[in-house]
Amino acid sequence: MAGAQAGSTRPMGSGLLKQIALFGGGLLVALLLDFTLDKAISDSSIRQLLMMAACNILVALSLNVINGMAGQFSIGHAGFLGLGGYSAAVVSANLHEALGGGEATFGKSFIVVPVSLLVAALLSGIAGLFVGLPSLRLKGDYLAIVTLGFSEIFRLVIATAQIGDKETIAHAWSSAGSPRGFVHAISVMITSLGGQNGYAGPKDAGVPLYAGPFWVVGLAFVLGVVAWRLKFSGWGRALRALREDEIAAAAVGVDPTRYKVTSFVISAVGAGIAGGLMAMNRDGTPIVQPDSYNFQASFDAITMVILGGSGSVTGAAIGGVFVTFTVKAIELLQSTSAVQALKQRFESLDLNALRMIIYAAVLIALMIVRPEGLLGERELFQKKAPSPAKAK
Amino acid sequence: MRTAHPTRPRRTSADGKPLLSLEDVQVSYGGIKALRGVSLEVRSGEIVAMIGANGAGKTTTLKTVMRLLPLSHGTITYAGEMVSGLGPEELVSRGVSLVPEGRAIFPNLTVRENLEVGAYLHKDAKTMRETIEDVTALFPRLGERMKQEGGTLSGGEQQMLAIGRAMMARPELLLLDEPSLGIAPKLVQQIFAAIRRIAEAGVTILLVEQNTRLALQVSHRAYVLRTGEIALSGSSAELAANQEVQAAYLGG
């Protein structure tokens, strides 16, 4: 009986003070980074790498809700990221104009970033609801195809828009009385997103890059804690139970329908925020392009989750960082003189393809050695289960 | 010392009306009829057993009561209310819990988490803690293994966990599907002792069991299912003495 009452599954302890300290500390670090990172690290590509890593942690955390905790298999995460990215880019660019343009200052970011991310999260969440609905009837591969379909449709609708039409959205809508006019107005809207060339604000002046380290690192931290709490909450427990045995979960009162759909919505909201942050990232590029949200992006996200251990919050974070750094390492390798010399001789040499080989090799090795991923479902910083010997 | 009883049922009065009744329930899998019109009753406070050969429809009956399978015909009444049209979660909130066949615990969740999921409808911390205490009083083994993952338990322990998980919902009717299946004889004794204690605490039990002798020992009444129909029913003592039952299920 010993140990039956003691302890709880919440690994971090739930003292209110401890939590306030945790959040305050995390946000303070993020705030400090915002002002010091530029000076501390002069190489902008390294700053970009660190910010990308933080964004990718969010990508992995959000996908982990569906692929890890709910045990569904989504291969269309890029669609949600893209929806978030485009929404945030459009909202922030227009809001920036409305605020008078100029520098993207830290002060103004407190208006622009929350509003943009809210819109991004909302739209992604709605998309998550619609993609989640088929999950009630479809499982495994079939559901995966639905998610892939969603993300490819999203990307291709934007990428294949015929640009050159200079009509303004407002004008198109004003004459949108008939069904034909309505369709026309929609197509003008999509066209205004810049097609294959990407979206760079209403006047092509670039998407204002408001999200400095404070926002990126701060949100990665806050949402990381949220993801952790979610996993060990009653909701997360029920969701994981559903993954393990649907009949048994239903038999104890867990409604599969509600849980599956909400898990999709929550995951999509997270992806919307991650995509939005990437689009507005201060050290990123001031343009969002459909090709950033292709299948490769979804696959990267899956790699992060599987690598770290499906269902593990800290594992997802590790996976996010690993994938980011792999990409960077290959870029560095590309720029070495030896590779450059080879490139002179073989023009088609592109080491970016190497990335897929590395991922594939790592994943295969992992499936052999540790099929459950680096951490499995466990967490770093979690109280260990007592060994069976000790339990007796 | 707190009571070792696992539950505090909300309705215990035996007013003669059945707690659960099935009337002409028919269920099909695809084109195959699994239940061809099963009618049975369980009264408050009873232990009722369902026995019969493999494929007779025992598990199907329990799953249908829990609303995990659609009915093609017939009605199910629980505590005076028609429940045929409800979902499983509504049955749980009305006081019915199922211990599924083959245990069906959540292997990657810890023992504590398994139990907590069971208390899905009684989430407040105090009730949860008390119910966990009750369950660990019933199955001290589980108390020793709270932080282990469910999948690391032995078969018998997993069965204890499955019953404990069902008890976390504080049911007044417990549906037990093959609690002795594939479990070491010594642990079977422990599990059936616990089932008796659960019944003594006022929980009504509908038990499906392939071990006919054991089932007739522990139950008050029993139904014999044969190819989707009730072939025989009566008090367990009568059935145990019945020659047909002896020949078919008790080995002579």
XYZ file of C-alpha atoms in Angstrom:
644
model
C 0.000 0.000 0.000
C 3.006 2.241 0.536
C 3.385 4.802 -2.180
C -0.195 4.427 -3.267
C -1.231 7.811 -2.012
C 2.104 9.535 -2.258
C 3.157 11.427 -5.321
C 1.200 12.352 -8.375
C 1.720 11.846 -12.076
C 2.536 15.516 -12.503
C 6.286 15.356 -12.735
C 7.049 18.987 -12.042
C 5.107 19.384 -8.841
C 2.241 21.784 -8.854
C 3.168 24.479 -6.360
C 1.736 27.752 -7.611
C 4.845 29.685 -6.606
C 7.058 27.248 -8.439
C 5.001 27.736 -11.563
C 5.019 31.499 -11.374
C 8.781 31.396 -10.921
C 9.079 29.027 -13.868
C 7.003 31.170 -16.191
C 8.536 34.433 -14.986
C 12.032 33.040 -15.356
C 11.362 31.711 -18.839
C 9.852 34.944 -20.070
C 12.632 37.008 -18.519
C 15.233 34.952 -20.355
C 13.291 35.427 -23.576
C 13.092 39.175 -22.960
C 16.817 39.424 -22.295
C 17.542 37.453 -25.449
C 15.480 39.908 -27.460
C 17.861 42.736 -26.629
C 21.131 40.910 -26.351
C 21.043 38.226 -29.032
C 21.976 40.628 -31.855
C 25.052 41.718 -29.959
C 25.996 38.361 -28.527
C 25.822 36.552 -31.855
C 26.800 38.747 -34.740
C 26.406 36.033 -37.359
C 22.805 36.371 -38.479
C 22.711 32.861 -39.915
C 23.397 31.423 -36.462
C 20.693 33.622 -34.946
C 18.376 32.426 -37.647
C 19.287 28.860 -36.808
C 18.497 29.330 -33.121
C 15.170 30.955 -33.895
C 14.355 28.213 -36.398
C 15.114 25.655 -33.731
C 12.667 27.338 -31.364
C 10.005 27.449 -34.092
C 10.626 23.815 -34.948
C 10.158 22.875 -31.314
C 6.655 24.308 -31.666
C 6.146 22.417 -34.927
C 7.126 19.156 -33.248
C 5.107 19.851 -30.095
C 1.977 20.514 -32.111
C 2.331 17.475 -34.353
C 3.034 15.400 -31.254
C -0.547 15.979 -30.110
C -1.937 14.085 -33.121
C 0.849 11.658 -33.992
C 2.090 11.028 -30.476
C -0.653 11.456 -27.947
C -3.720 10.703 -30.047
C -1.958 8.002 -32.053
C -3.406 9.239 -35.331
C -1.108 9.640 -38.277
C -1.023 13.034 -39.937
C 1.368 13.637 -42.811
C -0.067 17.029 -43.681
C 1.238 19.204 -40.898
C 2.721 21.608 -43.441
C -0.797 22.608 -44.436
C -1.511 23.945 -40.961
C 1.906 25.588 -40.781
C 1.266 27.227 -44.148
C -2.170 28.415 -43.196
C -0.693 29.938 -40.057
C 2.234 31.413 -41.964
C 0.132 33.038 -44.660
C -2.496 34.302 -42.216
C 0.095 35.848 -39.942
C 1.948 37.357 -42.910
C -1.199 38.939 -44.355
C -2.479 40.217 -41.016
C 0.861 41.538 -39.816
C 1.681 43.223 -43.126
C -1.653 44.990 -43.288
C -1.597 45.896 -39.625
C 1.897 47.262 -40.095
C 0.666 49.503 -42.921
C -2.284 50.612 -40.799
C 0.090 51.548 -37.975
C 1.975 53.812 -40.334
C 4.692 51.460 -41.548
C 8.302 52.276 -40.741
C 10.473 50.218 -38.442
C 9.150 47.032 -36.893
C 9.795 48.136 -33.327
C 9.620 46.044 -30.188
C 6.786 48.231 -28.851
C 4.588 47.785 -31.892
C 5.212 44.045 -31.845
C 2.946 43.868 -28.794
C 0.041 44.822 -31.049
C 1.037 43.097 -34.274
C 2.303 39.725 -33.059
C -0.602 38.766 -30.768
C -3.215 39.821 -33.324
C -1.474 38.025 -36.198
C -0.914 34.868 -34.199
C -4.488 34.888 -32.956
C -5.799 35.013 -36.508
C -3.285 32.345 -37.579
C -4.276 30.081 -34.692
C -7.974 30.599 -35.316
C -7.854 29.845 -39.044
C -5.601 26.838 -38.556
C -7.859 25.607 -35.781
C -10.902 25.803 -38.049
C -9.004 23.895 -40.745
C -8.017 21.369 -38.064
C -11.677 20.861 -37.251
C -12.506 20.044 -40.858
C -9.514 17.781 -41.367
C -10.211 16.140 -38.002
C -13.766 15.164 -38.849
C -12.788 12.355 -41.251
C -10.573 10.962 -38.481
C -13.753 9.599 -36.916
C -14.250 7.183 -39.750
C -10.745 6.735 -41.105
C -7.710 5.167 -39.542
C -4.035 4.799 -40.308
C -3.059 5.171 -43.938
C -6.452 6.421 -45.046
C -6.436 9.251 -42.570
C -2.855 10.061 -43.533
C -3.983 10.498 -47.127
C -6.691 12.951 -46.066
C -4.170 15.064 -44.178
C -1.725 14.960 -47.072
C -4.546 15.937 -49.418
C -5.408 18.921 -47.277
C -1.863 20.250 -47.163
C -1.236 19.747 -50.879
C -4.530 21.400 -51.811
C -3.644 24.366 -49.628
C -0.218 24.699 -51.191
C -1.297 24.183 -54.788
C -4.246 26.557 -54.616
C -1.834 29.331 -53.698
C 1.058 28.224 -55.900
C -0.972 27.891 -59.086
C -2.807 31.204 -58.842
C -2.373 33.193 -62.076
C -0.698 36.417 -61.136
C -0.692 39.564 -63.202
C -4.257 40.547 -62.349
C -3.882 43.919 -60.670
C -7.469 44.292 -59.538
C -7.797 45.073 -55.824
C -9.617 42.750 -53.476
C -11.948 45.530 -52.343
C -13.017 46.227 -55.910
C -13.550 42.559 -56.682
C -15.770 42.143 -53.635
C -17.764 45.268 -54.418
C -18.887 43.696 -57.686
C -19.370 40.220 -56.239
C -23.154 40.133 -56.480
C -23.514 37.019 -58.615
C -22.036 33.585 -57.969
C -19.572 34.313 -60.758
C -18.569 37.584 -59.171
C -18.118 35.786 -55.880
C -15.822 33.203 -57.412
C -13.942 36.010 -59.122
C -13.481 37.872 -55.833
C -12.146 34.725 -54.191
C -9.702 34.171 -57.022
C -8.502 37.785 -56.778
C -7.920 37.192 -53.068
C -5.891 34.094 -53.726
C -3.996 35.841 -56.510
C -3.074 38.632 -54.113
C -1.075 36.027 -52.166
C 1.504 36.147 -54.935
C 1.286 32.651 -56.378
C 4.531 30.746 -56.694
C 6.574 33.885 -56.023
C 5.267 34.206 -52.525
C 3.601 36.882 -50.471
C 5.542 39.969 -49.417
C 2.941 42.319 -48.030
C 0.250 44.390 -49.784
C 2.819 46.678 -51.407
C 5.477 44.022 -51.942
C 7.581 45.739 -49.314
C 8.093 42.497 -47.439
C 6.359 40.949 -44.457
C 7.295 42.990 -41.388
C 9.451 40.854 -39.135
C 8.076 41.576 -35.716
C 8.749 38.293 -33.976
C 12.055 38.743 -32.208
C 13.579 36.271 -29.776
C 11.205 37.446 -27.060
C 8.210 36.138 -28.981
C 9.826 33.086 -30.523
C 11.682 31.790 -27.501
C 9.008 33.006 -25.101
C 6.220 31.217 -26.957
C 8.293 28.088 -27.455
C 8.761 28.041 -23.706
C 5.173 28.865 -22.742
C 3.629 26.459 -25.232
C 6.148 23.800 -24.215
C 4.883 24.054 -20.651
C 1.294 23.999 -21.933
C 2.029 20.850 -23.955
C 3.565 19.224 -20.906
C 0.599 20.071 -18.715
C -1.776 18.916 -21.421
C -0.126 15.521 -21.606
C -0.558 14.865 -17.894
C -3.972 16.483 -17.590
C -7.172 14.476 -17.527
C -7.611 15.386 -21.166
C -4.187 14.095 -22.177
C -4.645 10.942 -20.147
C -7.972 10.208 -21.811
C -6.475 10.924 -25.224
C -3.570 8.548 -24.618
C -5.984 5.926 -23.288
C -7.961 6.239 -26.497
C -4.791 5.660 -28.497
C -4.020 2.480 -26.573
C -7.449 0.886 -26.723
C -10.448 2.586 -28.187
C -13.051 0.119 -26.905
C -11.672 0.128 -23.384
C -11.489 3.914 -23.384
C -15.079 4.159 -24.584
C -16.067 1.671 -21.887
C -14.811 4.015 -19.169
C -16.685 6.959 -20.640
C -14.163 8.607 -22.974
C -16.020 9.835 -26.037
C -13.732 8.970 -28.991
C -15.428 11.411 -31.352
C -14.870 14.460 -29.217
C -11.307 13.591 -28.311
C -10.102 12.826 -31.805
C -11.512 16.011 -33.254
C -10.268 18.226 -30.437
C -6.807 16.731 -30.715
C -6.739 17.760 -34.368
C -7.926 21.258 -33.510
C -5.357 21.704 -30.744
C -2.578 20.414 -32.948
C -3.636 22.726 -35.783
C -3.776 25.724 -33.455
C -0.228 24.980 -32.328
C 0.917 24.593 -35.929
C -0.795 27.869 -36.850
C 1.161 29.666 -34.147
C 4.410 27.971 -35.187
C 3.823 28.842 -38.852
C 2.934 32.418 -37.936
C 6.095 32.825 -35.882
C 8.217 31.476 -38.709
C 6.651 33.940 -41.151
C 7.286 36.894 -38.835
C 10.612 35.691 -37.459
C 12.942 38.696 -37.144
C 15.905 36.718 -38.399
C 13.978 35.068 -41.211
C 13.070 36.174 -44.726
C 10.363 38.795 -45.295
C 8.422 36.591 -47.676
C 6.207 33.504 -47.373
C 6.283 31.041 -50.232
C 4.095 28.036 -50.976
C 7.129 25.800 -51.409
C 8.063 26.179 -47.766
C 4.960 24.144 -47.003
C 5.465 21.164 -49.264
C 5.493 17.515 -48.291
C 9.115 17.820 -47.245
C 8.041 20.182 -44.452
C 5.449 17.682 -43.229
C 8.026 14.936 -43.378
C 10.500 17.005 -41.357
C 7.827 17.443 -38.707
C 7.155 13.693 -38.604
C 10.883 13.031 -38.314
C 11.097 15.361 -35.320
C 8.297 13.561 -33.495
C 9.371 10.002 -34.275
C 12.998 10.735 -33.539
C 12.319 12.252 -30.141
C 9.778 9.606 -29.230
C 6.097 9.732 -30.119
C 4.096 11.115 -27.242
C 7.024 12.662 -25.411
C 6.962 16.437 -25.037
C 10.648 16.793 -24.271
C 11.366 14.254 -27.011
C 9.526 16.378 -29.555
C 11.570 19.393 -28.504
C 14.800 17.441 -28.938
C 13.613 16.206 -32.338
C 12.805 19.762 -33.419
C 16.277 20.964 -32.500
C 17.978 17.966 -34.110
C 16.242 18.412 -37.443
C 17.002 22.129 -37.492
C 20.667 21.522 -36.890
C 20.892 18.745 -39.457
C 19.650 21.143 -42.087
C 22.214 23.698 -40.998
C 25.049 21.205 -40.838
C 24.406 20.208 -44.432
C 24.370 23.839 -45.494
C 27.738 24.318 -43.821
C 29.035 21.206 -45.526
C 27.848 22.603 -48.857
C 29.910 25.734 -48.398
C 33.186 23.956 -47.633
C 35.795 24.350 -50.327
C 36.046 20.639 -51.033
C 32.344 20.384 -51.804
C 32.476 23.588 -53.799
C 35.326 22.155 -55.858
C 33.325 19.025 -56.516
C 30.386 21.153 -57.490
C 32.500 22.830 -60.143
C 32.963 19.467 -61.780
C 29.543 17.950 -61.181
C 26.984 20.663 -61.567
C 24.018 18.643 -60.463
C 25.567 17.927 -57.061
C 23.149 19.043 -54.394
C 23.860 17.972 -50.855
C 20.371 19.009 -49.736
C 19.289 15.653 -51.021
C 21.658 14.265 -48.414
C 19.213 15.423 -45.772
C 16.687 12.776 -46.756
C 19.412 10.159 -46.684
C 20.506 11.215 -43.220
C 16.930 11.248 -41.911
C 16.203 7.912 -43.502
C 19.371 6.380 -42.068
C 18.703 7.809 -38.611
C 15.090 6.653 -38.673
C 15.976 3.157 -39.857
C 18.687 2.864 -37.232
C 16.240 4.087 -34.647
C 13.569 1.601 -35.694
C 16.090 -1.176 -35.207
C 17.704 -0.029 -31.993
C 14.958 2.005 -30.351
C 11.630 1.647 -32.134
C 9.936 3.918 -29.637
C 12.233 6.883 -30.434
C 14.908 8.475 -28.275
C 12.705 8.908 -25.233
C 9.764 6.693 -26.093
C 6.795 8.193 -24.339
C 8.871 9.166 -21.337
C 9.981 12.655 -20.454
C 13.249 14.151 -19.393
C 13.007 15.692 -15.929
C 10.273 13.249 -14.976
C 10.342 11.345 -11.715
C 11.413 7.813 -12.465
C 9.148 4.906 -11.746
C 10.539 2.891 -8.853
C 12.168 -0.334 -9.893
C 9.991 -3.413 -9.277
C 12.364 -4.553 -6.553
C 12.000 -1.296 -4.704
C 8.249 -1.309 -5.084
C 7.971 -4.444 -3.004
C -9.978 2.765 9.304
C -11.884 3.490 6.151
C -14.156 0.921 4.714
C -12.442 -1.485 2.403
C -15.481 -1.459 0.205
C -14.708 -0.292 -3.256
C -17.742 1.801 -3.936
C -20.694 3.669 -2.662
C -23.491 2.839 -5.055
C -26.069 5.492 -5.622
C -29.066 3.175 -5.851
C -29.085 0.015 -3.811
C -32.736 -0.555 -2.933
C -33.979 -3.877 -4.209
C -37.495 -2.797 -5.093
C -38.124 -5.845 -7.215
C -37.817 -4.017 -10.507
C -34.869 -5.169 -12.582
C -31.906 -2.812 -12.710
C -31.093 -3.971 -16.208
C -33.350 -5.689 -18.645
C -32.864 -6.758 -22.227
C -35.886 -7.500 -24.356
C -35.574 -9.464 -27.578
C -32.168 -7.925 -28.320
C -30.796 -8.785 -31.741
C -27.342 -7.859 -32.987
C -25.686 -8.659 -36.295
C -22.098 -8.494 -37.475
C -22.454 -7.832 -41.167
C -24.949 -10.445 -42.295
C -24.338 -12.813 -39.410
C -26.736 -12.714 -36.505
C -24.769 -12.883 -33.274
C -27.746 -12.392 -30.976
C -31.100 -13.770 -32.109
C -33.358 -12.204 -29.546
C -31.853 -12.260 -26.074
C -34.068 -11.329 -23.149
C -32.646 -11.218 -19.666
C -32.944 -9.372 -16.397
C -30.509 -8.361 -13.694
C -31.957 -7.200 -10.393
C -30.268 -4.841 -8.012
C -27.738 -6.547 -5.762
C -27.539 -9.749 -7.785
C -24.606 -11.537 -9.307
C -25.840 -12.932 -12.596
C -23.683 -15.171 -14.746
C -23.850 -15.821 -18.449
C -22.335 -19.098 -19.533
C -22.073 -20.891 -22.824
C -19.667 -22.063 -25.472
C -17.378 -19.854 -27.532
C -19.309 -17.812 -30.056
C -22.588 -18.147 -28.169
C -22.849 -14.364 -27.899
C -21.800 -13.697 -24.311
C -19.264 -10.972 -25.061
C -21.553 -9.538 -27.711
C -24.284 -9.221 -25.086
C -22.031 -7.292 -22.718
C -20.742 -5.008 -25.469
C -24.284 -4.363 -26.575
C -25.382 -3.466 -23.057
C -22.447 -1.049 -22.894
C -23.671 0.408 -26.225
C -20.412 -0.445 -27.988
C -22.349 -2.356 -30.638
C -25.469 -1.228 -32.494
C -28.736 -3.066 -31.888
C -30.696 -4.229 -34.872
C -33.788 -5.003 -32.802
C -35.020 -4.960 -29.226
C -34.664 -2.673 -26.231
C -32.345 -2.271 -23.286
C -33.698 -0.713 -20.113
C -31.494 0.410 -17.273
C -32.920 1.656 -13.952
C -36.276 2.169 -15.603
C -34.897 4.181 -18.518
C -34.555 3.132 -22.140
C -30.840 3.253 -22.871
C -30.758 1.573 -26.282
C -30.184 4.880 -28.041
C -27.386 6.178 -25.820
C -23.612 6.113 -26.216
C -21.160 4.285 -23.928
C -20.151 7.444 -22.063
C -23.780 8.008 -21.084
C -24.015 4.468 -19.772
C -20.895 5.081 -17.683
C -22.384 8.247 -16.241
C -25.566 6.313 -15.369
C -23.509 3.817 -13.378
C -22.567 0.993 -15.729
C -18.932 -0.103 -16.085
C -17.446 -2.764 -18.325
C -14.304 -4.807 -17.737
C -13.562 -5.793 -21.319
C -12.491 -9.243 -22.428
C -8.742 -9.788 -22.549
C -8.305 -7.050 -19.929
C -7.661 -4.242 -22.420
C -5.715 -2.066 -20.038
C -3.706 0.862 -21.401
C -0.194 -0.646 -21.552
C 1.809 2.578 -21.896
C 0.000 4.419 -19.154
C 1.097 3.905 -15.569
C -1.124 1.948 -13.208
C -2.143 5.213 -11.589
C -2.958 6.777 -14.929
C -4.998 3.723 -15.919
C -7.044 4.149 -12.767
C -7.361 7.882 -13.261
C -8.734 7.427 -16.757
C -11.316 5.135 -15.206
C -12.443 7.987 -12.981
C -13.125 9.945 -16.088
C -16.503 11.109 -14.833
C -15.477 11.725 -11.212
C -12.523 13.949 -11.729
C -12.350 16.018 -8.573
C -9.151 15.333 -6.690
C -10.711 14.252 -3.402
C -13.128 11.726 -4.875
C -10.378 10.430 -7.122
C -7.992 9.941 -4.201
C -10.623 8.173 -2.125
C -11.654 5.911 -4.952
C -8.036 5.006 -5.653
C -7.660 4.144 -1.957
C -10.722 1.936 -2.175
C -9.404 0.165 -5.243
C -5.964 -0.389 -3.750
C -7.620 -1.732 -0.604
C -9.394 -4.208 -2.859
C -6.232 -5.034 -4.818
C -3.161 -4.251 -2.671
C -0.952 -5.409 -5.569
C -2.017 -2.387 -7.580
C -1.029 -0.074 -4.743
C 2.486 -1.487 -4.898
C 2.731 -0.882 -8.617
C 1.204 2.550 -9.048
C 4.065 4.038 -11.065
C 4.724 1.036 -13.280
C 3.417 0.981 -16.800
C 0.324 -1.168 -17.165
C 1.982 -3.338 -19.797
C 4.666 -4.483 -17.336
C 2.128 -6.172 -15.039
C 1.437 -9.901 -15.072
C -1.787 -11.159 -16.627
C -3.512 -11.486 -13.274
C -2.371 -8.063 -12.174
C -3.616 -6.602 -15.437
C -7.003 -8.162 -14.770
C -6.972 -6.571 -11.322
C -6.133 -3.276 -12.969
C -8.951 -3.656 -15.485
C -11.436 -4.323 -12.676
C -9.950 -1.507 -10.609
C -10.242 0.851 -13.547
C -13.894 -0.046 -13.995
C -14.492 0.468 -10.258
C -13.039 3.971 -10.507
C -16.256 5.059 -12.220
C -18.129 3.975 -9.044
C -20.547 1.781 -10.902
C -23.763 0.294 -9.592
C -23.710 -2.316 -12.345
C -20.426 -3.971 -13.216
C -20.146 -5.968 -16.436
C -17.323 -8.491 -16.211
C -16.113 -10.225 -19.353
C -14.112 -13.408 -18.736
C -12.173 -12.289 -15.652
C -10.422 -15.675 -15.315
C -9.275 -15.996 -18.920
C -5.601 -16.860 -19.167
C -4.803 -16.175 -15.544
C -2.857 -18.280 -13.049
C -5.251 -20.299 -10.825
C -3.970 -18.705 -7.640
C -4.720 -15.230 -8.946
C -8.126 -16.379 -10.208
C -9.019 -17.153 -6.581
C -7.932 -13.660 -5.531
C -9.856 -12.023 -8.340
C -13.045 -13.912 -7.550
C -12.667 -13.087 -3.871
C -12.497 -9.434 -4.901
C -15.575 -9.838 -7.097
C -17.462 -11.215 -4.102
C -16.382 -8.254 -2.015
C -17.486 -5.849 -4.711
C -20.884 -7.540 -4.743
C -21.112 -7.442 -0.949
C -20.568 -3.706 -1.130
C -23.798 -3.501 -3.098
C -22.618 -3.482 -6.682
C -24.744 -5.505 -9.061
C -22.720 -7.789 -11.312
C -23.322 -9.341 -14.700
C -20.567 -11.860 -15.276
C -19.511 -13.633 -18.424
C -17.268 -16.569 -17.623
C -15.973 -19.570 -19.511
C -15.159 -21.349 -16.263
C -18.716 -22.585 -15.704
C -18.088 -24.171 -12.320
C -16.605 -20.976 -10.944
C -19.340 -18.860 -12.507
C -22.107 -20.949 -10.956
C -20.364 -20.901 -7.588
C -20.125 -17.152 -7.375
C -23.468 -16.169 -8.951
C -27.056 -16.175 -7.716
C -28.644 -16.796 -11.086
C -27.372 -17.706 -14.502
C -28.327 -17.753 -18.153
C -27.021 -20.329 -20.590
C -26.456 -18.865 -24.054
C -26.428 -21.057 -27.135
C -25.905 -19.666 -30.658
C -27.239 -16.245 -29.821
C -30.235 -17.353 -27.787
C -30.976 -18.045 -24.144
C -31.175 -21.813 -23.890
C -31.650 -22.147 -20.151
C -31.941 -19.935 -17.133
C -32.463 -20.327 -13.444
C -30.788 -20.139 -10.082
C -27.151 -21.089 -10.206
C -27.688 -24.002 -7.829
C -30.412 -25.397 -10.089
C -28.303 -25.021 -13.172
C -25.301 -26.643 -11.519
C -27.529 -29.643 -10.776
C -29.024 -29.676 -14.267
C -27.891 -32.757 -16.181
C -27.751 -30.975 -19.501
C -25.528 -28.265 -18.071
C -23.381 -30.835 -16.329
C -22.893 -32.770 -19.523
C -22.214 -29.770 -21.711
C -20.253 -27.425 -19.478
C -19.173 -29.131 -16.280
C -17.520 -32.153 -17.771
C -20.043 -34.732 -16.741
